[in-house]
Structures are given as structure tokens and as C-alpha cells.
PDB file of N, CA and C in Angstrom:
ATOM      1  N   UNK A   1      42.554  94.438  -1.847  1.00  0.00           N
ATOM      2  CA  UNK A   1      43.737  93.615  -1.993  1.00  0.00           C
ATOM      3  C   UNK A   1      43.449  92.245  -1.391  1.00  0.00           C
ATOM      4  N   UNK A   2      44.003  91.166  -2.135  1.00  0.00           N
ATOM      5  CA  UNK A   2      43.278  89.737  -1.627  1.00  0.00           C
ATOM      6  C   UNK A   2      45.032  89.674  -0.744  1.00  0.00           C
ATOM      7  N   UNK A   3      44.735  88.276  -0.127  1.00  0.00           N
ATOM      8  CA  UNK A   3      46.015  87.624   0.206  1.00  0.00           C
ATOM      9  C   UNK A   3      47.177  87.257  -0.231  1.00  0.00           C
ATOM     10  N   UNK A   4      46.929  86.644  -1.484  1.00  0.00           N
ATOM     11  CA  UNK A   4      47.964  86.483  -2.705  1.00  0.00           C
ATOM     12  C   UNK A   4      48.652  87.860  -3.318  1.00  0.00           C
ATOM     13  N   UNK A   5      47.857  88.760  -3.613  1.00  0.00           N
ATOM     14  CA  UNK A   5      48.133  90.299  -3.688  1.00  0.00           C
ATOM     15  C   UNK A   5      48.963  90.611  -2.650  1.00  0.00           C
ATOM     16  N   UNK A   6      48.713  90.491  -1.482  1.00  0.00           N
ATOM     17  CA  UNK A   6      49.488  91.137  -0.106  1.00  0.00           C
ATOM     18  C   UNK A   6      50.892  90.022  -0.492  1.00  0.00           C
ATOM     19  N   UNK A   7      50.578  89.231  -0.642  1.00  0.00           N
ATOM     20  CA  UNK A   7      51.917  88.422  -0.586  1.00  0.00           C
ATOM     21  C   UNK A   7      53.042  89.073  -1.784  1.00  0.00           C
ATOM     22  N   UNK A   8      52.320  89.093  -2.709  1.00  0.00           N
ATOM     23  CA  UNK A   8      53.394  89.585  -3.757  1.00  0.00           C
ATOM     24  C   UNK A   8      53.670  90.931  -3.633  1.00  0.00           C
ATOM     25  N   UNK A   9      53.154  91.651  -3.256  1.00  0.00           N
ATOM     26  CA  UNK A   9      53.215  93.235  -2.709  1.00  0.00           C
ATOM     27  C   UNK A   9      54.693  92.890  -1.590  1.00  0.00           C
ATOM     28  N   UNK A  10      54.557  92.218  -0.922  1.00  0.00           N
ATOM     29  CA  UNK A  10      56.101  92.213   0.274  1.00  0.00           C
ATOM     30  C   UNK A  10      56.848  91.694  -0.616  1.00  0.00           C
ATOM     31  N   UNK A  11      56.616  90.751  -1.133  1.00  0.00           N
ATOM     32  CA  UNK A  11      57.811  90.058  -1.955  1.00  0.00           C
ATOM     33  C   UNK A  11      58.169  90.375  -2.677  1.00  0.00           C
ATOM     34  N   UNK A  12      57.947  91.757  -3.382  1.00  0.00           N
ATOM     35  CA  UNK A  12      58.381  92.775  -4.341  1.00  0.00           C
ATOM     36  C   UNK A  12      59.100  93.645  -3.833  1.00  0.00           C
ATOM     37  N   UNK A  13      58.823  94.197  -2.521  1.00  0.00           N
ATOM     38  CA  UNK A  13      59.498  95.204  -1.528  1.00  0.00           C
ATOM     39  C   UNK A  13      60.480  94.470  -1.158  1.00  0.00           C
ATOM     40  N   UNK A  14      60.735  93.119  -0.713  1.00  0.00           N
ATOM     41  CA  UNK A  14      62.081  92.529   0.175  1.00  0.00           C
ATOM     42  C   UNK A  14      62.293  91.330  -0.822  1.00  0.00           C
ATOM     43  N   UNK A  15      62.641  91.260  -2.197  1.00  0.00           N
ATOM     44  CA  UNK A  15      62.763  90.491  -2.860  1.00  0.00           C
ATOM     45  C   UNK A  15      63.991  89.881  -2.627  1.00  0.00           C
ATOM     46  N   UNK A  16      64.798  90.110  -1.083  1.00  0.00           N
ATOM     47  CA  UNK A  16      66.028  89.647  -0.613  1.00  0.00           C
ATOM     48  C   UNK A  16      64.848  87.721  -0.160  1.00  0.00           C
ATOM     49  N   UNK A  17      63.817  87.969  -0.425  1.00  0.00           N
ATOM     50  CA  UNK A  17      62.723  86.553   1.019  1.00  0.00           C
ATOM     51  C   UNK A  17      62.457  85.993  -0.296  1.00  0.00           C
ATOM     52  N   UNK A  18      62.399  85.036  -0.397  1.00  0.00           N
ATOM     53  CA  UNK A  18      61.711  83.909  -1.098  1.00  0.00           C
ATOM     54  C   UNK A  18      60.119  83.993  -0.839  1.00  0.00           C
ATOM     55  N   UNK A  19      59.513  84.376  -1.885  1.00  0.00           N
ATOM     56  CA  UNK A  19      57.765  84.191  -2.039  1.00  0.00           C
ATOM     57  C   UNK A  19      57.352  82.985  -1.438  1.00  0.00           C
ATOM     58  N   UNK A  20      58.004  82.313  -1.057  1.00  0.00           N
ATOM     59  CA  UNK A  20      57.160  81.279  -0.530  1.00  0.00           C
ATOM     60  C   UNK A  20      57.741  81.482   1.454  1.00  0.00           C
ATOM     61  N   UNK A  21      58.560  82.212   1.576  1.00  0.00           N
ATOM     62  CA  UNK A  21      58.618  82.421   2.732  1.00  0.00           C
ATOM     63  C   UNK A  21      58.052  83.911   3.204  1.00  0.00           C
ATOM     64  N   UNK A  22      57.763  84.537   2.717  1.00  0.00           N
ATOM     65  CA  UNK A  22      56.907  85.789   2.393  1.00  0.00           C
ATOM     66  C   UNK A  22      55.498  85.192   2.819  1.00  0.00           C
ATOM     67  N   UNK A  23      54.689  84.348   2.035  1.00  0.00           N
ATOM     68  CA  UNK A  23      53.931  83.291   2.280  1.00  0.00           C
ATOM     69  C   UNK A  23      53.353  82.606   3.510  1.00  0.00           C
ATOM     70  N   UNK A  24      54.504  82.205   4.273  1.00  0.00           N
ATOM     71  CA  UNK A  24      54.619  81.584   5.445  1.00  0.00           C
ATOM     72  C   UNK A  24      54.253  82.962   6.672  1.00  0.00           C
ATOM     73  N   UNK A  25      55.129  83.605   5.657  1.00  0.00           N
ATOM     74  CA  UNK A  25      55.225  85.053   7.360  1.00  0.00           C
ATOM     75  C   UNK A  25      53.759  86.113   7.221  1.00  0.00           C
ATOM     76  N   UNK A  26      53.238  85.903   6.437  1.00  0.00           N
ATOM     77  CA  UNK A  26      51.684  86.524   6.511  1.00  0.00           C
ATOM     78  C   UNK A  26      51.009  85.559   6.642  1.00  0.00           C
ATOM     79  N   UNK A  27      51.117  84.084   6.573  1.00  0.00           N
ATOM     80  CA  UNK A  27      50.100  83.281   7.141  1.00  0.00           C
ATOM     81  C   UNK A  27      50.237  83.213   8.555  1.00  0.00           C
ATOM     82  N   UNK A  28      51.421  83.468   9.111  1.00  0.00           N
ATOM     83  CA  UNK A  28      51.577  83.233  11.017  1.00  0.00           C
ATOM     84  C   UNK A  28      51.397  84.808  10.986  1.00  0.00           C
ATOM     85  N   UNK A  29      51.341  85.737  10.525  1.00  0.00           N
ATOM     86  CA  UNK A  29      50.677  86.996  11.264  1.00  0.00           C
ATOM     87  C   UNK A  29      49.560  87.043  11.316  1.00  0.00           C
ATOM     88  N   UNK A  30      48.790  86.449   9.829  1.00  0.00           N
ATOM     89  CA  UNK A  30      46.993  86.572  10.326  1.00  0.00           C
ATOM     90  C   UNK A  30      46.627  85.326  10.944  1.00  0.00           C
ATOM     91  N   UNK A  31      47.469  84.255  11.155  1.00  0.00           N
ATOM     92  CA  UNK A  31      47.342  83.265  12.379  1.00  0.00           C
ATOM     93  C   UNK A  31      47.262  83.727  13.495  1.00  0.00           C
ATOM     94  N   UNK A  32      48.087  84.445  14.445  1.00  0.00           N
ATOM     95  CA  UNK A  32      48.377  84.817  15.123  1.00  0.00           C
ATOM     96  C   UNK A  32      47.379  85.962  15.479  1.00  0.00           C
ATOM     97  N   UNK A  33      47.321  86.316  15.081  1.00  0.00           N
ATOM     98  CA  UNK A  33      45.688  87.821  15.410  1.00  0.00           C
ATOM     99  C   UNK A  33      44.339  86.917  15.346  1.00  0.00           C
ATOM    100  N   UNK A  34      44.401  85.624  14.406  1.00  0.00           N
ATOM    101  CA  UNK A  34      43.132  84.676  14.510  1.00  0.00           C
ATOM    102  C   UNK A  34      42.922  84.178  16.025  1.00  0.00           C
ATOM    103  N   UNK A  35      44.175  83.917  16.277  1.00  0.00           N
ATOM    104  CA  UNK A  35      44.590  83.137  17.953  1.00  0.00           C
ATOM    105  C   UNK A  35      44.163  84.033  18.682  1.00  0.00           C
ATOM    106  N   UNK A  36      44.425  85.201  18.935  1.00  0.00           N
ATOM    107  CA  UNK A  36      44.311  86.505  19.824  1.00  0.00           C
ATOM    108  C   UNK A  36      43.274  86.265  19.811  1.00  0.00           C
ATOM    109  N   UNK A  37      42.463  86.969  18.500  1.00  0.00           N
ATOM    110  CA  UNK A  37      40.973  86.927  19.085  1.00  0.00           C
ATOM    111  C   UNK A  37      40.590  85.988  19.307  1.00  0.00           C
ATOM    112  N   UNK A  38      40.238  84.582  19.234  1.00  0.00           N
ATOM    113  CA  UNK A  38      40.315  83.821  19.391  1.00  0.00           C
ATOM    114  C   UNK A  38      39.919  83.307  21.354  1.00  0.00           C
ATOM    115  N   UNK A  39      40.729  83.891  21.521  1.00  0.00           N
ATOM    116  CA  UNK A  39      41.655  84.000  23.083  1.00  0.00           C
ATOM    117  C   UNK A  39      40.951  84.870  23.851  1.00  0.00           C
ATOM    118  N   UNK A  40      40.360  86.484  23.122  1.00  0.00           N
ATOM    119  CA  UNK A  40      39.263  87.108  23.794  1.00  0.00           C
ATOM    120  C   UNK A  40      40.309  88.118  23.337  1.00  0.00           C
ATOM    121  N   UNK A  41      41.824  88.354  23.638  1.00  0.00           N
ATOM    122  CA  UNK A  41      42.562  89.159  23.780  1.00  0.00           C
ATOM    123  C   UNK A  41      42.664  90.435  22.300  1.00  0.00           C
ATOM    124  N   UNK A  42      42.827  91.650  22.495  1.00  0.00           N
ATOM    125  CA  UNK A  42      42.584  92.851  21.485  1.00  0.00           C
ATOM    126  C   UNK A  42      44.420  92.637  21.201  1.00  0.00           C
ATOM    127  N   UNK A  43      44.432  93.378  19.708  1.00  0.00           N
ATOM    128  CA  UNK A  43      45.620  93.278  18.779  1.00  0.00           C
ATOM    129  C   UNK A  43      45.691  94.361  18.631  1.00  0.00           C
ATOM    130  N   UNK A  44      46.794  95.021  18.546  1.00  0.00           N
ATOM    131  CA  UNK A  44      47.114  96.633  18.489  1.00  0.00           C
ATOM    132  C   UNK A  44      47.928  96.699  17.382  1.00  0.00           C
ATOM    133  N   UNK A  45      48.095  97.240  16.314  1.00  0.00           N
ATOM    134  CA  UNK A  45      48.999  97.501  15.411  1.00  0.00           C
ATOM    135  C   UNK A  45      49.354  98.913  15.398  1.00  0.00           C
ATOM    136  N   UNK A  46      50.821  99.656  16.039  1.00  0.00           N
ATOM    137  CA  UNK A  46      50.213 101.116  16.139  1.00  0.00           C
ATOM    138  C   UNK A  46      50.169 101.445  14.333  1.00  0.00           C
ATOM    139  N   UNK A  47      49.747 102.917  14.532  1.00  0.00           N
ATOM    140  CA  UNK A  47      49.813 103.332  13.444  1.00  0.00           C
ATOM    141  C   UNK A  47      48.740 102.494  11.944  1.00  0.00           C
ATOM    142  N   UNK A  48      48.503 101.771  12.323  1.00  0.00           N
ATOM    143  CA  UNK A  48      47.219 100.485  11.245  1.00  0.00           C
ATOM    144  C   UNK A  48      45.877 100.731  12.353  1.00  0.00           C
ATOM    145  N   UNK A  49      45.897 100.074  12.986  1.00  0.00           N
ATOM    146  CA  UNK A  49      44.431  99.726  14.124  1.00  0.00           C
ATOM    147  C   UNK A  49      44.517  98.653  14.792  1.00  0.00           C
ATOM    148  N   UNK A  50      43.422  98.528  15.263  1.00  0.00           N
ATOM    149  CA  UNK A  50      43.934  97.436  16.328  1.00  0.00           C
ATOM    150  C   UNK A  50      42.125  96.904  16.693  1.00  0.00           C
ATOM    151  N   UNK A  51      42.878  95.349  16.268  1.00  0.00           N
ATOM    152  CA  UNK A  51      41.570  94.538  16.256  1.00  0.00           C
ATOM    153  C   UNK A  51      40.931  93.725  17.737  1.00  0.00           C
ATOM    154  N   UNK A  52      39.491  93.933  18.000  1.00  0.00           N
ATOM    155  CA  UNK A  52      38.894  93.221  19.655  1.00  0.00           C
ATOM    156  C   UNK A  52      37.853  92.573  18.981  1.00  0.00           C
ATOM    157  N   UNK A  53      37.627  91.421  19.830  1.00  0.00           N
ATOM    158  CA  UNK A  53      36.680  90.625  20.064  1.00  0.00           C
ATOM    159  C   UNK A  53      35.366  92.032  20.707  1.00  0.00           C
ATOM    160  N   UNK A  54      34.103  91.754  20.168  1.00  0.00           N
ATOM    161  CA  UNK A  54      32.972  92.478  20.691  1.00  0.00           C
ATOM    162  C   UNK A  54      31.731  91.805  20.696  1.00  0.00           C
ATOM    163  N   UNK A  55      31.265  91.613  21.549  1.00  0.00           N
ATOM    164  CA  UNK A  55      29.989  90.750  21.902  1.00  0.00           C
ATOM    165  C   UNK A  55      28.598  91.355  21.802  1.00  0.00           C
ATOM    166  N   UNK A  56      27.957  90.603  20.792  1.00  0.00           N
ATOM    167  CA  UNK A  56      26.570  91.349  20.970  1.00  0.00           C
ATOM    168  C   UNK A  56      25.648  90.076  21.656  1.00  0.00           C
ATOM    169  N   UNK A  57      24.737  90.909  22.541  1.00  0.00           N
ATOM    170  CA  UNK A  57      23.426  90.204  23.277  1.00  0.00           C
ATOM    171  C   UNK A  57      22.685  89.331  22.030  1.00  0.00           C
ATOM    172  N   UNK A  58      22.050  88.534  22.838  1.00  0.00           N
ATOM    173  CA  UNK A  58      20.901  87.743  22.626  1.00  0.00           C
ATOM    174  C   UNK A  58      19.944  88.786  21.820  1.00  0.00           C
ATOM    175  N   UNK A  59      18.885  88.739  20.899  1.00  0.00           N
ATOM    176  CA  UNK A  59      17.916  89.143  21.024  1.00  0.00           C
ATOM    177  C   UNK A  59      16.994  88.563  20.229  1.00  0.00           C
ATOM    178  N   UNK A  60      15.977  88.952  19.528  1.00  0.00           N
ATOM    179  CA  UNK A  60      14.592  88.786  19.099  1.00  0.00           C
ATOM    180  C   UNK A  60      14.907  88.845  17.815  1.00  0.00           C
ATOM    181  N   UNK A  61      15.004  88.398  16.788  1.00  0.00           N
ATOM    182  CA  UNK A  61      15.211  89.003  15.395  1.00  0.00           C
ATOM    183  C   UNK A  61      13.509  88.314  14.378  1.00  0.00           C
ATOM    184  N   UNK A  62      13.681  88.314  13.063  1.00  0.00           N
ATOM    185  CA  UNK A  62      12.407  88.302  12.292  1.00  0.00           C
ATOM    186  C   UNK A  62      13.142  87.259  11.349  1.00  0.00           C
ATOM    187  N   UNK A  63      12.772  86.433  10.347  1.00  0.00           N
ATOM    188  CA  UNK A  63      12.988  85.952   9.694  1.00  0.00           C
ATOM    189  C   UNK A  63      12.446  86.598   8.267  1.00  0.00           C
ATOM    190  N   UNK A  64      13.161  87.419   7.129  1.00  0.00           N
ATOM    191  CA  UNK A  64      12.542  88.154   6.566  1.00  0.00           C
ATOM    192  C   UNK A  64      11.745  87.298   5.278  1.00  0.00           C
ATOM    193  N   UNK A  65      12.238  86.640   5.420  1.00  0.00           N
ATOM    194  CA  UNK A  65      11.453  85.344   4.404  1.00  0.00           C
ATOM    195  C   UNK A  65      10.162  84.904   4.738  1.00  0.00           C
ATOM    196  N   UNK A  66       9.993  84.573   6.122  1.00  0.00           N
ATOM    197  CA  UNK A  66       8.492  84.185   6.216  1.00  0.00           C
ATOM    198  C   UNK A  66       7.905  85.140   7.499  1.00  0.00           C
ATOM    199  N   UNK A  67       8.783  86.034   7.813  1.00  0.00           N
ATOM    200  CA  UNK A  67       8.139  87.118   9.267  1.00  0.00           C
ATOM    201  C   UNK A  67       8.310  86.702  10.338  1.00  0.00           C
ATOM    202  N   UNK A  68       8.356  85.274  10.804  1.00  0.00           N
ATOM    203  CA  UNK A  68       8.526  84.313  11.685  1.00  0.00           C
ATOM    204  C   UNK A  68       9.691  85.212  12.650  1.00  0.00           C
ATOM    205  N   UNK A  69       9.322  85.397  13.791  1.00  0.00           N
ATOM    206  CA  UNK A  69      10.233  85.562  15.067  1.00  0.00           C
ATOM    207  C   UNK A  69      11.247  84.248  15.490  1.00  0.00           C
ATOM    208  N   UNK A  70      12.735  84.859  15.386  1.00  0.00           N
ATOM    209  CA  UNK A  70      13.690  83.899  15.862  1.00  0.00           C
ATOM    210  C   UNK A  70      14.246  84.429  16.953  1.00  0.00           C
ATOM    211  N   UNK A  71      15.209  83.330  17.882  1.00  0.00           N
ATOM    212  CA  UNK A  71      15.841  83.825  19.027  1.00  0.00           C
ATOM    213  C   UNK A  71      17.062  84.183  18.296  1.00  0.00           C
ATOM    214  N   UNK A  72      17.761  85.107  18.360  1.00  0.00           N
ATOM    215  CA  UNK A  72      19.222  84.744  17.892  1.00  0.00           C
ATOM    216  C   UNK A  72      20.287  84.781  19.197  1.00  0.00           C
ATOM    217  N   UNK A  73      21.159  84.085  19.284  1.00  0.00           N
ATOM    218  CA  UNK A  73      21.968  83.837  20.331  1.00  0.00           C
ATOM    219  C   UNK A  73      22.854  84.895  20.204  1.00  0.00           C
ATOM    220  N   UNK A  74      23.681  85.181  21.783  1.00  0.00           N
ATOM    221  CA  UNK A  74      24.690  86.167  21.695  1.00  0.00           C
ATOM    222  C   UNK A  74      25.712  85.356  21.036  1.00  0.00           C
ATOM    223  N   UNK A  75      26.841  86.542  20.342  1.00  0.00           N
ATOM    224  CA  UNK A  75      27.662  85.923  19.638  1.00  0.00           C
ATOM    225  C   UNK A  75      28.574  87.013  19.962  1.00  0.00           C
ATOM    226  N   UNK A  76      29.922  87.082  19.569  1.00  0.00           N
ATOM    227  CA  UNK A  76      31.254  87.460  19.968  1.00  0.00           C
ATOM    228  C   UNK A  76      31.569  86.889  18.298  1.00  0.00           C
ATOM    229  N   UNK A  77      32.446  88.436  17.924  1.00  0.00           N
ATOM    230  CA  UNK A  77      32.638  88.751  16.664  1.00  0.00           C
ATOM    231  C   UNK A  77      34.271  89.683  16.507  1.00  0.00           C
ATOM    232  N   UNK A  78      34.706  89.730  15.761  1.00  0.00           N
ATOM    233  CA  UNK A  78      35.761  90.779  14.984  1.00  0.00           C
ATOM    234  C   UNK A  78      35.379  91.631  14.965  1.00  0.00           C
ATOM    235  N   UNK A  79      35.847  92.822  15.834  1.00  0.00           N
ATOM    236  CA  UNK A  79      35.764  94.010  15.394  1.00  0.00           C
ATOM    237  C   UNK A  79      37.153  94.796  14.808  1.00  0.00           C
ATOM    238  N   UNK A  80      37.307  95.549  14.042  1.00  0.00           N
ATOM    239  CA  UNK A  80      38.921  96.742  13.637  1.00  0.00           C
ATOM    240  C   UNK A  80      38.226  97.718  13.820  1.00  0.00           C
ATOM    241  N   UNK A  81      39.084  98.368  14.520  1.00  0.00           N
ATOM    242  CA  UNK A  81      39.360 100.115  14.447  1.00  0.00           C
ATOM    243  C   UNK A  81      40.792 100.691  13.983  1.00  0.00           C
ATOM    244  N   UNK A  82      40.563 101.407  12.940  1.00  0.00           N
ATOM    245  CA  UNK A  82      41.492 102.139  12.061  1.00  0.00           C
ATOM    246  C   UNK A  82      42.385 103.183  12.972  1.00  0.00           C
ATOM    247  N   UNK A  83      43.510 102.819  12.945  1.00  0.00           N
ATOM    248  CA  UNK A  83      44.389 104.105  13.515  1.00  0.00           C
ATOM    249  C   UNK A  83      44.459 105.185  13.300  1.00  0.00           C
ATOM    250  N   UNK A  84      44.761 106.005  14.083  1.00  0.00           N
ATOM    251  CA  UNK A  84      44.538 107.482  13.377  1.00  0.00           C
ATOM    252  C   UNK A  84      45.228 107.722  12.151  1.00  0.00           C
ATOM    253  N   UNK A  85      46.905 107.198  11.944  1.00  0.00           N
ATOM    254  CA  UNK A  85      47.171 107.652  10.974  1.00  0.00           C
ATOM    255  C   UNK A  85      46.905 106.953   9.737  1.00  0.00           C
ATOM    256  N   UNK A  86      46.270 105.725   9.766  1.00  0.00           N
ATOM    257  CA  UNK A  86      45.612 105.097   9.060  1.00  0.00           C
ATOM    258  C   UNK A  86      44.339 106.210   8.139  1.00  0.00           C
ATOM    259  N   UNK A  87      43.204 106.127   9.772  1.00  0.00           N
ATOM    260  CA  UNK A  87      42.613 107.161   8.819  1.00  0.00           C
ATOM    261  C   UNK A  87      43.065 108.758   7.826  1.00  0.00           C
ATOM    262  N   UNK A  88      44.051 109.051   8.780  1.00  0.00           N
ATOM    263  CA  UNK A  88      44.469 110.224   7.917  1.00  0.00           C
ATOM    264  C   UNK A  88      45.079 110.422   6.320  1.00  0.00           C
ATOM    265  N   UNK A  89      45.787 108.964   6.160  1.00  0.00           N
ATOM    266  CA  UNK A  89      46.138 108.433   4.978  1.00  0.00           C
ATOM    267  C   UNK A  89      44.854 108.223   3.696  1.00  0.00           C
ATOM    268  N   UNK A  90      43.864 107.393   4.431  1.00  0.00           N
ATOM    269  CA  UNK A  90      42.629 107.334   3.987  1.00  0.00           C
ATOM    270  C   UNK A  90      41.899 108.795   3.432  1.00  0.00           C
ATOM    271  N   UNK A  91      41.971 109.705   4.313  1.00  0.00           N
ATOM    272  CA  UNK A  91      41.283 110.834   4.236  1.00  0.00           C
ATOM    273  C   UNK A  91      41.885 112.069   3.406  1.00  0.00           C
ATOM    274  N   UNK A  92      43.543 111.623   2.648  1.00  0.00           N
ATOM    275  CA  UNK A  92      44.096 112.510   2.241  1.00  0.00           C
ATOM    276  C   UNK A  92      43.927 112.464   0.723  1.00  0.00           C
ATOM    277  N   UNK A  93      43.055 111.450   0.258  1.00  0.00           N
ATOM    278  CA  UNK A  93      42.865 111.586  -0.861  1.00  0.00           C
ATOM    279  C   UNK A  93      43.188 110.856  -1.609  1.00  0.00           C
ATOM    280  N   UNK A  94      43.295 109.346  -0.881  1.00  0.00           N
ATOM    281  CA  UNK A  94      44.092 107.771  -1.516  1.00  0.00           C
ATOM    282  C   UNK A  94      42.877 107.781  -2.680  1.00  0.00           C
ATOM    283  N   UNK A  95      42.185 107.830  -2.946  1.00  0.00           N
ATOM    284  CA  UNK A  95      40.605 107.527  -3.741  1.00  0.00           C
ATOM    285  C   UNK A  95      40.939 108.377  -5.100  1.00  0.00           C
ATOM    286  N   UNK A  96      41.247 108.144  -6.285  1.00  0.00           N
ATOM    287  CA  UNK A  96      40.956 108.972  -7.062  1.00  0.00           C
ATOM    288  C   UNK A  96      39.819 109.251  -7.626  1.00  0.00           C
ATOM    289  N   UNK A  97      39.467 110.358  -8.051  1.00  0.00           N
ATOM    290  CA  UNK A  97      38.671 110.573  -8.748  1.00  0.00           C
ATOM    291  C   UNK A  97      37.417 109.395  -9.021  1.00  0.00           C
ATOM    292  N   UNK A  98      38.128 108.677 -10.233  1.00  0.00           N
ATOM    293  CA  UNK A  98      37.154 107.505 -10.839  1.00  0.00           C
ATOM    294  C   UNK A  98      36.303 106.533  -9.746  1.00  0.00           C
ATOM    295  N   UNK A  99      37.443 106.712  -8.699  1.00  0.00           N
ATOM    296  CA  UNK A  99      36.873 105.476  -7.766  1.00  0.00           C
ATOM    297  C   UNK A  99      36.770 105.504  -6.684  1.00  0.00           C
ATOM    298  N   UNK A 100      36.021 107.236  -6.429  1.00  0.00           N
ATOM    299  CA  UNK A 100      35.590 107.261  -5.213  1.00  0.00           C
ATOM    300  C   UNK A 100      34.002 107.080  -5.449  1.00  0.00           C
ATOM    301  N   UNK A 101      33.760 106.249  -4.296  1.00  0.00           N
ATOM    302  CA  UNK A 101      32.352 105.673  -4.139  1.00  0.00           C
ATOM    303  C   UNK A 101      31.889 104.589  -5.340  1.00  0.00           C
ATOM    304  N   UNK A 102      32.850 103.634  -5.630  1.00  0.00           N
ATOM    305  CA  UNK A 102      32.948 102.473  -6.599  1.00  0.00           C
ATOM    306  C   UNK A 102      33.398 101.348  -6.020  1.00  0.00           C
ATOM    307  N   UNK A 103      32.461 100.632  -5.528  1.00  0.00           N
ATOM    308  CA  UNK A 103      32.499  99.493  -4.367  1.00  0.00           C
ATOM    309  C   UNK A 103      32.543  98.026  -5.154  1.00  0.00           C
ATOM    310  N   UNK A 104      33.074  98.054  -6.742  1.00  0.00           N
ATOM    311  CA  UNK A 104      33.170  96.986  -7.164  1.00  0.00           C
ATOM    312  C   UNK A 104      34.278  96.581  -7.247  1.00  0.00           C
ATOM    313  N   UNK A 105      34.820  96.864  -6.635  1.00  0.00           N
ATOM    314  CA  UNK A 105      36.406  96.129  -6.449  1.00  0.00           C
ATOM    315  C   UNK A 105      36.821  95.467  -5.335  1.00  0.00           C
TER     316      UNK A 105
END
């Protein structure tokens, strides 16, 4: 599901909101979790997951193009972890048939 998708998906459910204020209120929620992490601080959504900042070390990496050894710097990244009932939703069989293990979408 892209962004525009998510948008019209609420604005179909609460078609009491104007799509363009529908719009506004999922751009300040994934604003707002951008800020968090951002900030260092973890986002909890119960029941969805809940997103942390996670830092990986420095290390040694290869350049696979010419073999060449690079430094790569530590970096601090997005991590999600899926809620339980998230996964359980996932695991009950959302996938039909056709399109389980069909990663072109």
C-alpha cells in the first residue's frame, strides 16, 4: 500500500473528513514518528509495532565492484517490530493462495 492508497483507504472509512484533511493527518503522523526517531526516542503503536532507532558499529566492508576494502561508518537506522497481534493477523492467512510468496507488488 503506497501513501496515496493509505490516504484514500481512511477517507473512505470516515468520509465524514475531507481527503485533503485525511491528507494532512497522515502526513503529521508519519511526521511525527520521523521526529521521534529522529530524536533517538522509540514509537509504540499498541497492537501495530513499535518503531526504534538501532545503531550499527563501524566496520570493514569490501567494495564488490572492485574488492577494494572500505571503512564504513557507524550509522543509526529505523528499525519496526510487528506487534503481536499484528503478527497474528499476518499469520492467519491474510496471503491468498495466488500471492503467497509473490513479492511483485
Amino acid at each position: 500500500m503506497t501513501r496515496s492508497e493509505l490516504v484514500a483507504a481512511v477517507a473512505r472509512i470516515h468520509s465524514h473528513l475531507l481527503p485533503k484533511d485525511v491528507e494532512r493527518i497522515v502526513d503529521v503522523i508519519l511526521e511525527e514518528i520521523s521526529s521521534a526517531l529522529e530524536k533517538g526516542d522509540r514509537v509504540e503503536l499498541r497492537g501495530f509495532g513499535a518503531f526504534a532507532p538501532r545503531q550499527r558499529q563501524a566496520r570493514t566492508g569490501r567494495n564488490p565492484r572492485t574488492g577494494e576494502t572500505v571503512d564504513v561508518e557507524e550509522k543509526v537506522f529505523p528499525f519496526f517490530k510487528a506487534g503481536k497481534e499484528l503478527r497474528e493477523r499476518v499469520n492467519q492467512g491474510v496471503l491468498t493462495p495466488q500471492t503467497k510468496g509473490d513479492t511483485s507488488s
